[in-house]
Short mmCIF file of C-alpha atoms and ligand atoms in Angstrom, two decimals:
data_model
loop_
_atom_site.label_atom_id
_atom_site.label_comp_id
_atom_site.label_asym_id
_atom_site.label_seq_id
_atom_site.Cartn_x
_atom_site.Cartn_y
_atom_site.Cartn_z
CA MET A 29 31.37 63.15 6.90
CA SER A 30 31.85 59.90 5.07
CA LEU A 31 35.00 59.05 3.19
CA PRO A 32 34.82 58.18 -0.49
CA SER A 33 34.67 54.43 -0.79
CA ALA A 34 36.54 52.22 -3.23
CA PRO A 35 34.68 51.15 -6.38
CA PRO A 36 33.07 47.72 -6.10
CA LEU A 37 35.53 44.96 -6.97
CA SER A 38 33.63 43.77 -10.04
CA THR A 39 34.35 47.07 -11.78
CA THR A 40 38.12 46.93 -11.18
CA PRO A 41 39.83 45.82 -14.39
CA THR A 42 42.13 42.80 -14.14
CA LEU A 43 45.64 44.14 -13.83
CA LEU A 44 48.19 42.61 -16.20
CA THR A 45 50.77 45.37 -16.35
CA PRO A 46 54.52 44.98 -15.72
CA GLY A 47 54.16 46.94 -12.48
CA PRO A 48 52.15 47.65 -10.51
CA VAL A 49 51.03 44.05 -10.28
CA PRO A 50 48.06 42.29 -8.68
CA LEU A 51 48.42 41.56 -4.99
CA HIS A 52 48.09 38.24 -3.22
CA PRO A 53 44.97 38.22 -0.99
CA GLU A 54 47.13 37.68 2.10
CA VAL A 55 49.24 40.70 1.13
CA GLN A 56 46.06 42.73 0.85
CA ALA A 57 45.04 41.54 4.29
CA ALA A 58 48.43 42.51 5.72
CA LEU A 59 48.04 46.00 4.26
CA ALA A 60 44.81 46.46 6.20
CA LEU A 61 46.22 45.59 9.64
CA ASP A 62 46.26 48.05 12.53
CA MET A 63 49.30 50.30 12.58
CA ILE A 64 52.04 49.38 15.03
CA HIS A 65 55.08 51.42 15.99
CA HIS A 66 58.37 50.53 14.35
CA ARG A 67 60.16 50.44 17.71
CA THR A 68 58.38 47.37 19.01
CA PRO A 69 59.58 43.80 19.49
CA GLU A 70 56.84 42.71 17.12
CA PHE A 71 58.11 44.88 14.28
CA ASP A 72 61.80 44.16 15.09
CA ALA A 73 61.18 40.48 14.48
CA ILE A 74 59.51 41.15 11.13
CA LEU A 75 62.26 43.52 9.94
CA ALA A 76 65.01 41.09 10.88
CA ARG A 77 63.25 38.25 9.08
CA VAL A 78 62.51 40.31 5.97
CA LEU A 79 66.11 41.51 5.60
CA ARG A 80 67.40 37.94 5.96
CA GLN A 81 64.91 36.61 3.41
CA LEU A 82 65.70 39.36 0.91
CA SER A 83 69.28 38.06 0.72
CA ARG A 84 67.85 34.68 -0.32
CA VAL A 85 65.93 36.26 -3.22
CA PHE A 86 69.00 38.28 -4.26
CA GLU A 87 71.03 35.06 -3.84
CA THR A 88 73.79 36.90 -2.04
CA GLN A 89 75.84 36.57 1.13
CA GLN A 90 75.73 40.35 1.40
CA PRO A 91 73.10 42.29 3.32
CA VAL A 92 70.13 43.63 1.36
CA MET A 93 68.66 46.96 2.45
CA ALA A 94 65.02 47.97 2.12
CA LEU A 95 64.53 51.64 1.27
CA SER A 96 61.33 53.70 1.35
CA SER A 97 61.42 54.93 -2.22
CA THR A 98 60.26 53.75 -5.60
CA GLY A 99 62.71 51.76 -7.69
CA SER A 100 64.34 54.88 -9.06
CA GLY A 101 65.45 55.81 -5.53
CA GLY A 102 67.23 52.47 -5.30
CA MET A 103 68.93 53.18 -8.65
CA GLU A 104 70.09 56.50 -7.23
CA ALA A 105 71.34 54.79 -4.07
CA LEU A 106 73.57 52.49 -6.11
CA LEU A 107 75.13 55.43 -7.95
CA VAL A 108 75.71 57.85 -5.10
CA ASN A 109 77.17 55.22 -2.81
CA THR A 110 79.76 53.91 -5.24
CA LEU A 111 80.83 56.82 -7.45
CA SER A 112 82.38 60.28 -7.36
CA PRO A 113 81.78 63.30 -9.60
CA GLY A 114 83.99 63.04 -12.69
CA ASP A 115 84.04 59.23 -12.69
CA LEU A 116 83.76 57.62 -16.09
CA VAL A 117 80.63 55.47 -16.32
CA LEU A 118 79.41 53.33 -19.21
CA SER A 119 75.63 53.26 -19.31
CA VAL A 120 73.76 50.79 -21.50
CA ASP A 121 70.79 52.60 -23.02
CA SER A 122 68.33 50.26 -24.69
CA GLY A 123 65.09 51.97 -23.68
CA LYS A 124 63.36 54.30 -21.25
CA PHE A 125 64.94 52.97 -18.08
CA GLY A 126 68.46 52.88 -19.48
CA GLU A 127 67.96 56.47 -20.56
CA ARG A 128 66.84 57.39 -17.03
CA TRP A 129 69.83 55.83 -15.30
CA ALA A 130 72.32 57.59 -17.60
CA GLU A 131 70.52 60.88 -16.95
CA MET A 132 70.68 60.30 -13.22
CA ALA A 133 74.41 59.55 -13.26
CA LYS A 134 75.00 62.74 -15.28
CA ASN A 135 73.03 64.77 -12.75
CA PHE A 136 75.35 63.55 -10.00
CA GLY A 137 78.37 64.61 -12.01
CA ALA A 138 79.55 61.34 -13.53
CA ARG A 139 81.22 61.43 -16.95
CA VAL A 140 78.68 59.22 -18.71
CA GLU A 141 79.26 57.43 -21.99
CA THR A 142 76.08 55.83 -23.23
CA LEU A 143 76.17 52.62 -25.18
CA LYS A 144 73.07 53.00 -27.35
CA VAL A 145 71.42 49.74 -28.23
CA ASP A 146 68.51 49.59 -30.68
CA TRP A 147 65.23 49.09 -28.86
CA GLY A 148 64.38 45.42 -28.74
CA HIS A 149 67.98 44.22 -28.89
CA ALA A 150 70.23 42.92 -26.15
CA VAL A 151 73.53 44.68 -25.57
CA LYS A 152 76.51 42.97 -27.20
CA VAL A 153 79.02 41.88 -24.58
CA GLY A 154 81.83 42.45 -27.08
CA GLU A 155 80.97 46.14 -27.30
CA VAL A 156 81.18 46.55 -23.55
CA ALA A 157 84.46 44.61 -23.58
CA GLY A 158 85.83 46.90 -26.30
CA PHE A 159 84.90 50.00 -24.34
CA LEU A 160 86.46 48.73 -21.11
CA LYS A 161 89.63 47.79 -22.94
CA GLN A 162 89.97 51.28 -24.40
CA ASN A 163 88.90 52.99 -21.19
CA PRO A 164 90.45 51.05 -18.32
CA GLU A 165 89.68 53.93 -15.95
CA THR A 166 85.92 53.18 -16.23
CA LYS A 167 84.45 53.09 -12.73
CA ALA A 168 81.11 51.46 -13.41
CA VAL A 169 78.94 49.82 -16.03
CA LEU A 170 75.20 50.40 -15.67
CA CYS A 171 72.68 48.04 -17.22
CA GLN A 172 69.06 46.97 -16.84
CA ALA A 173 68.66 43.20 -16.39
CA CYS A 174 65.32 43.57 -18.14
CA GLU A 175 64.57 46.79 -20.02
CA THR A 176 60.87 47.03 -19.20
CA SER A 177 60.02 49.51 -21.95
CA THR A 178 60.76 46.86 -24.60
CA GLY A 179 60.62 43.57 -22.65
CA THR A 180 64.27 42.87 -23.45
CA LEU A 181 66.58 40.70 -21.39
CA HIS A 182 70.27 41.64 -21.28
CA PRO A 183 73.11 39.09 -20.90
CA ILE A 184 73.84 39.88 -17.26
CA ARG A 185 75.75 36.71 -16.50
CA GLU A 186 78.15 37.24 -19.40
CA LEU A 187 78.59 40.92 -18.56
CA GLY A 188 79.33 39.97 -14.95
CA GLU A 189 82.04 37.52 -16.08
CA LEU A 190 83.63 40.27 -18.10
CA ILE A 191 83.39 43.21 -15.69
CA HIS A 192 84.46 41.12 -12.70
CA HIS A 193 87.99 41.02 -14.18
CA THR A 194 88.23 44.81 -14.45
CA GLU A 195 88.38 47.69 -11.99
CA ALA A 196 84.81 48.70 -12.88
CA LEU A 197 81.74 47.98 -10.81
CA PHE A 198 78.78 46.25 -12.43
CA LEU A 199 75.58 48.00 -11.32
CA VAL A 200 72.36 46.30 -12.37
CA ASP A 201 68.81 47.60 -12.40
CA GLY A 202 66.95 44.41 -11.61
CA ILE A 203 63.62 46.08 -10.92
CA THR A 204 61.75 43.75 -13.27
CA ALA A 205 64.23 40.92 -12.79
CA VAL A 206 65.27 40.17 -9.23
CA GLY A 207 62.53 37.89 -7.92
CA ALA A 208 61.21 37.28 -11.44
CA LEU A 209 64.15 35.75 -13.34
CA PRO A 210 67.30 33.89 -12.37
CA LEU A 211 69.72 36.65 -11.28
CA PRO A 212 72.02 35.24 -8.60
CA MET A 213 73.91 38.33 -7.50
CA ASP A 214 77.06 36.70 -6.09
CA GLN A 215 77.44 33.96 -8.66
CA TRP A 216 77.01 36.39 -11.56
CA HIS A 217 79.41 38.97 -10.08
CA ILE A 218 76.90 41.78 -9.77
CA ASP A 219 78.29 44.64 -7.63
CA GLY A 220 75.13 46.62 -7.07
CA LEU A 221 71.60 45.28 -7.54
CA VAL A 222 68.24 46.98 -7.12
CA GLY A 223 64.74 45.48 -7.00
CA GLY A 224 61.37 47.20 -6.73
CA SER A 225 58.29 46.52 -4.63
CA GLN A 226 55.55 46.97 -7.24
CA LYS A 227 57.18 44.66 -9.75
CA ALA A 228 58.64 41.26 -8.89
CA PHE A 229 58.08 41.64 -5.15
CA MET A 230 54.31 41.67 -5.66
CA LEU A 231 53.59 44.66 -3.42
CA PRO A 232 52.24 48.17 -3.86
CA THR A 233 54.63 50.88 -5.08
CA GLY A 234 56.91 52.50 -2.51
CA MET A 235 59.98 50.41 -1.67
CA SER A 236 63.23 49.50 -3.34
CA PHE A 237 65.71 46.84 -2.27
CA VAL A 238 69.42 47.23 -2.81
CA SER A 239 72.59 45.29 -2.17
CA LEU A 240 76.29 45.93 -2.72
CA SER A 241 79.09 43.41 -3.29
CA LYS A 242 82.35 43.51 -1.29
CA LYS A 243 83.97 45.31 -4.22
CA ALA A 244 81.19 47.93 -4.15
CA TRP A 245 81.46 48.40 -0.35
CA GLN A 246 85.18 49.09 -0.90
CA ALA A 247 84.25 51.72 -3.47
CA GLN A 248 81.71 53.15 -1.03
CA LYS A 249 84.55 54.28 1.23
CA ARG A 250 85.94 56.51 -1.54
CA ALA A 251 82.67 57.56 -3.20
CA ARG A 252 82.03 61.29 -2.93
CA MET A 253 78.75 61.84 -4.75
CA PRO A 254 76.43 63.82 -2.48
CA ARG A 255 74.03 61.66 -0.49
CA PHE A 256 71.98 61.93 2.64
CA TYR A 257 68.73 59.97 2.55
CA PHE A 258 70.31 57.13 0.57
CA ASP A 259 73.48 56.71 2.63
CA LEU A 260 73.81 52.94 2.57
CA GLN A 261 76.55 52.80 5.17
CA LYS A 262 74.21 54.48 7.64
CA GLU A 263 71.31 52.31 6.51
CA LEU A 264 73.38 49.17 7.05
CA ALA A 265 74.57 50.34 10.45
CA ALA A 266 70.94 50.92 11.46
CA ASN A 267 69.94 47.50 10.11
CA GLN A 268 72.69 45.88 12.17
CA LYS A 269 71.07 47.41 15.24
CA GLY A 270 67.72 45.99 14.15
CA GLU A 271 66.38 49.30 12.82
CA THR A 272 66.09 51.28 9.61
CA TYR A 273 67.97 54.56 9.18
CA PHE A 274 64.71 56.55 8.99
CA SER A 275 61.19 55.62 10.09
CA SER A 276 60.40 52.10 8.93
CA ASN A 277 57.81 51.53 6.26
CA VAL A 278 55.84 49.32 8.62
CA THR A 279 52.94 48.70 6.26
CA LEU A 280 54.97 47.62 3.25
CA ILE A 281 57.53 45.69 5.29
CA ARG A 282 54.75 43.65 6.90
CA ALA A 283 53.32 43.01 3.44
CA LEU A 284 56.80 42.12 2.17
CA ASP A 285 57.06 39.54 4.92
CA ILE A 286 54.01 37.84 3.41
CA SER A 287 55.14 38.02 -0.19
CA LEU A 288 58.63 36.75 0.68
CA ARG A 289 57.05 33.84 2.50
CA TRP A 290 54.97 33.15 -0.57
CA ILE A 291 57.97 33.34 -2.91
CA LEU A 292 60.49 31.48 -0.76
CA ASP A 293 58.48 29.01 1.29
CA GLN A 294 55.08 28.52 -0.28
CA CYS A 295 56.44 28.19 -3.82
CA GLY A 296 60.20 28.08 -3.38
CA LEU A 297 62.29 30.57 -5.36
CA GLN A 298 62.99 28.24 -8.29
CA GLU A 299 59.36 27.19 -8.62
CA HIS A 300 58.26 30.80 -8.35
CA LEU A 301 60.59 31.81 -11.19
CA LEU A 302 59.35 28.84 -13.19
CA SER A 303 55.75 29.91 -12.78
CA ILE A 304 56.62 33.31 -14.23
CA GLU A 305 58.49 31.59 -17.06
CA ARG A 306 55.44 29.43 -17.83
CA ARG A 307 53.26 32.53 -18.18
CA ALA A 308 55.83 34.13 -20.46
CA VAL A 309 56.28 31.04 -22.62
CA PHE A 310 52.55 30.60 -22.96
CA THR A 311 52.02 34.25 -23.85
CA ARG A 312 54.66 34.06 -26.59
CA ARG A 313 53.13 30.86 -27.97
CA TYR A 314 49.67 32.39 -27.95
CA ALA A 315 50.85 35.52 -29.71
CA HIS A 316 52.65 33.35 -32.26
CA GLU A 317 49.52 31.28 -32.93
CA MET A 318 47.61 34.52 -33.43
CA GLY A 319 50.16 35.57 -36.02
CA LEU A 320 51.46 38.39 -33.83
CA GLN A 321 55.12 39.14 -33.29
CA ILE A 322 57.05 39.59 -30.09
CA PHE A 323 58.73 42.98 -30.24
CA THR A 324 62.15 42.06 -28.93
CA GLN A 325 64.92 39.76 -30.16
CA ALA A 326 65.71 38.78 -26.56
CA PRO A 327 62.45 38.35 -24.65
CA SER A 328 62.42 38.55 -20.88
CA ASN A 329 60.15 36.31 -18.79
CA SER A 330 58.95 39.17 -16.62
CA LEU A 331 56.87 40.76 -19.35
CA THR A 332 56.03 40.31 -23.02
CA ALA A 333 55.84 43.16 -25.53
CA ILE A 334 53.56 42.06 -28.39
CA ARG A 335 53.60 44.01 -31.63
CA VAL A 336 50.20 45.39 -32.53
CA PRO A 337 49.18 44.21 -36.05
CA GLU A 338 49.78 46.68 -38.90
CA GLY A 339 47.01 49.17 -39.36
CA ILE A 340 45.72 48.97 -35.80
CA ASP A 341 46.19 51.78 -33.34
CA GLY A 342 47.71 50.20 -30.27
CA GLN A 343 46.37 52.90 -28.01
CA ALA A 344 42.83 52.25 -29.17
CA LEU A 345 43.37 48.52 -28.68
CA ARG A 346 44.71 49.02 -25.17
CA LEU A 347 41.77 51.22 -24.29
CA ARG A 348 39.24 48.78 -25.70
CA LEU A 349 40.76 45.91 -23.70
CA GLU A 350 40.40 47.99 -20.59
CA GLU A 351 36.99 49.55 -21.15
CA LYS A 352 35.11 46.73 -22.77
CA TYR A 353 36.97 43.62 -21.58
CA ARG A 354 38.14 44.97 -18.21
CA VAL A 355 41.78 43.95 -18.62
CA THR A 356 44.56 46.51 -18.15
CA VAL A 357 47.79 46.02 -20.05
CA MET A 358 50.42 48.63 -20.92
CA GLY A 359 51.07 50.25 -24.25
CA GLY A 360 54.42 51.45 -25.55
CA GLN A 361 56.29 54.70 -24.87
CA ASP A 362 58.12 57.04 -27.24
CA GLN A 363 59.02 55.25 -30.46
CA LEU A 364 56.80 52.32 -29.44
CA LYS A 365 53.74 54.42 -28.73
CA GLY A 366 50.70 52.71 -30.26
CA LYS A 367 52.90 49.90 -31.59
CA VAL A 368 53.07 47.35 -28.76
CA LEU A 369 51.10 45.95 -25.86
CA ARG A 370 53.13 45.05 -22.80
CA ILE A 371 51.78 42.27 -20.62
CA GLY A 372 53.26 41.66 -17.20
CA HIS A 373 53.97 38.17 -15.87
CA MET A 374 54.90 39.21 -12.32
CA GLY A 375 52.57 39.38 -9.34
CA TYR A 376 49.71 37.29 -8.07
CA LEU A 377 48.32 36.01 -11.35
CA PRO A 378 45.91 33.10 -11.32
CA TRP A 379 45.60 31.58 -14.79
CA HIS A 380 41.98 32.64 -15.16
CA ASN A 381 43.16 36.27 -15.12
CA LEU A 382 45.52 35.57 -18.00
CA GLN A 383 42.75 33.72 -19.74
CA LYS A 384 40.64 36.84 -19.63
CA PHE A 385 43.31 38.63 -21.61
CA PHE A 386 43.86 35.81 -24.08
CA ASP A 387 40.12 35.57 -24.74
CA ALA A 388 39.75 39.31 -25.13
CA LEU A 389 42.73 39.99 -27.40
CA PRO A 390 41.55 38.31 -30.64
CA GLN A 391 38.06 39.73 -30.12
CA ALA A 392 39.25 43.26 -29.50
CA ILE A 393 41.56 43.12 -32.55
CA SER A 394 38.80 41.92 -34.86
CA GLU A 395 36.50 44.63 -33.58
CA LEU A 396 39.04 47.27 -34.53
CA SER A 397 39.97 45.59 -37.78
CA PRO A 398 37.05 43.49 -39.05
CA GLN A 399 39.11 41.80 -41.77
CA TRP A 400 41.62 40.50 -39.22
CA ARG A 401 41.59 36.74 -38.60
CA SER A 402 43.78 34.65 -36.39
CA PRO A 403 45.75 32.45 -38.83
CA ARG A 404 45.33 29.47 -36.50
CA ASP A 405 42.56 28.10 -34.42
CA LEU A 406 43.14 29.07 -30.79
CA ASP A 407 40.83 26.53 -29.15
CA SER A 408 43.44 23.92 -28.33
CA LEU A 409 45.64 26.50 -26.63
CA ARG A 410 42.64 27.74 -24.68
CA LEU A 411 41.90 24.20 -23.56
CA GLU A 412 45.49 23.75 -22.52
CA MET A 413 45.27 26.89 -20.41
CA GLN A 414 42.15 25.64 -18.65
CA GLY A 415 44.19 22.67 -17.49
CA PHE A 416 46.68 24.87 -15.65
CA THR A 417 46.39 24.89 -11.91
CA HIS A 418 45.44 27.86 -9.83
CA HIS A 419 48.59 29.92 -9.86
CA ALA A 420 51.07 27.68 -11.73
C1 PLP B 513 59.68 50.30 -13.08
C2 PLP B 513 61.12 50.37 -13.38
C3 PLP B 513 61.95 51.36 -12.86
C4 PLP B 513 61.46 52.55 -12.09
O1 PLP B 513 60.80 52.24 -10.98
P1 PLP B 513 59.93 53.33 -10.20
O2 PLP B 513 59.41 52.44 -9.11
O3 PLP B 513 58.87 53.82 -11.13
O4 PLP B 513 60.83 54.38 -9.72
C5 PLP B 513 63.29 51.31 -13.15
N1 PLP B 513 63.81 50.34 -13.92
C6 PLP B 513 63.05 49.39 -14.47
C7 PLP B 513 63.71 48.36 -15.33
C8 PLP B 513 61.68 49.36 -14.20
O5 PLP B 513 60.93 48.40 -14.75
#
């Protein structure tokens, strides 16, 4: 019997979504290596190196733990390790992921107050300050660094300054931020931070990375939310013995070793973040030249949500880009369904892949809406893009 084979590469659309993201060729090669056991000196060395390097990306003196779960598992780990049922939690809800985290905290018995923020707006630090002043018993504030459903960046540094002076913990979902934007955990007083493999870490889906501050480890001793798989104290104890609490995700950890080397050594963290910023800045400029609007008031560099022009069905546009032009971007969810395209700037993204999208977009729009014209000539921007180096 023969196994079904993968479609030929030429038919795979270019992936430009905010997770999953395209993989570096060396990461792909690492994923195809022979399996090894996780109790081997060879794997021990990789695990030790990866855990050390993760702390450099998180910019923390604290240990970072690598969990076999999608990002949402890491979000759960932060909650159940720091909180108890009945604890008052303020949850910033500015989109799909904020909604999810509040829901999760409720399920584990927290008393959740949601701070609703209009989609496409950043949370106002003053509102969080007001809440904490009136509710000094608040145990944690939950916030996305980047709310991926709208492409919005929240003022994490300012929130950290504020929350640091209170009893509350500051838990941050950095799944489309840590490794993609400046988010130094220690310097910005973040107490719990989670990253995800298929977003900024440029890997397939399946791992989350979490770290707790000293203040959060203190809270861990008192936290009584039920936990078993995501017991970070046990995970840390295993890591200190050179192991993971459960079977190690050998395949993804080996691949992570490659992507961390790429981020930290090949590029250097600052340069890596800058390259993502350049893609974001260029995308916003291009959209602007095309007369299109960016959805959010506070755009994040990890992805751009572009408003679909009036009268065009965004879902049809997304589909056309994929089927005819072989470029996959994301549409919007819920209230943004059919109204935005979301383009990811994380992952292994040579400029010619972005160029494919920028060439296709005006064409696909005019096919759906023949009277549509770009208000400006796009040739000079296209030329500029051709001058960009391979991955810059
Ligand atoms: C993708 C994402 C998640 C959820 O990650 P899963 O890996 O799908 O569990 C959570 N938060 C944000 C901000 C994300 O972008």
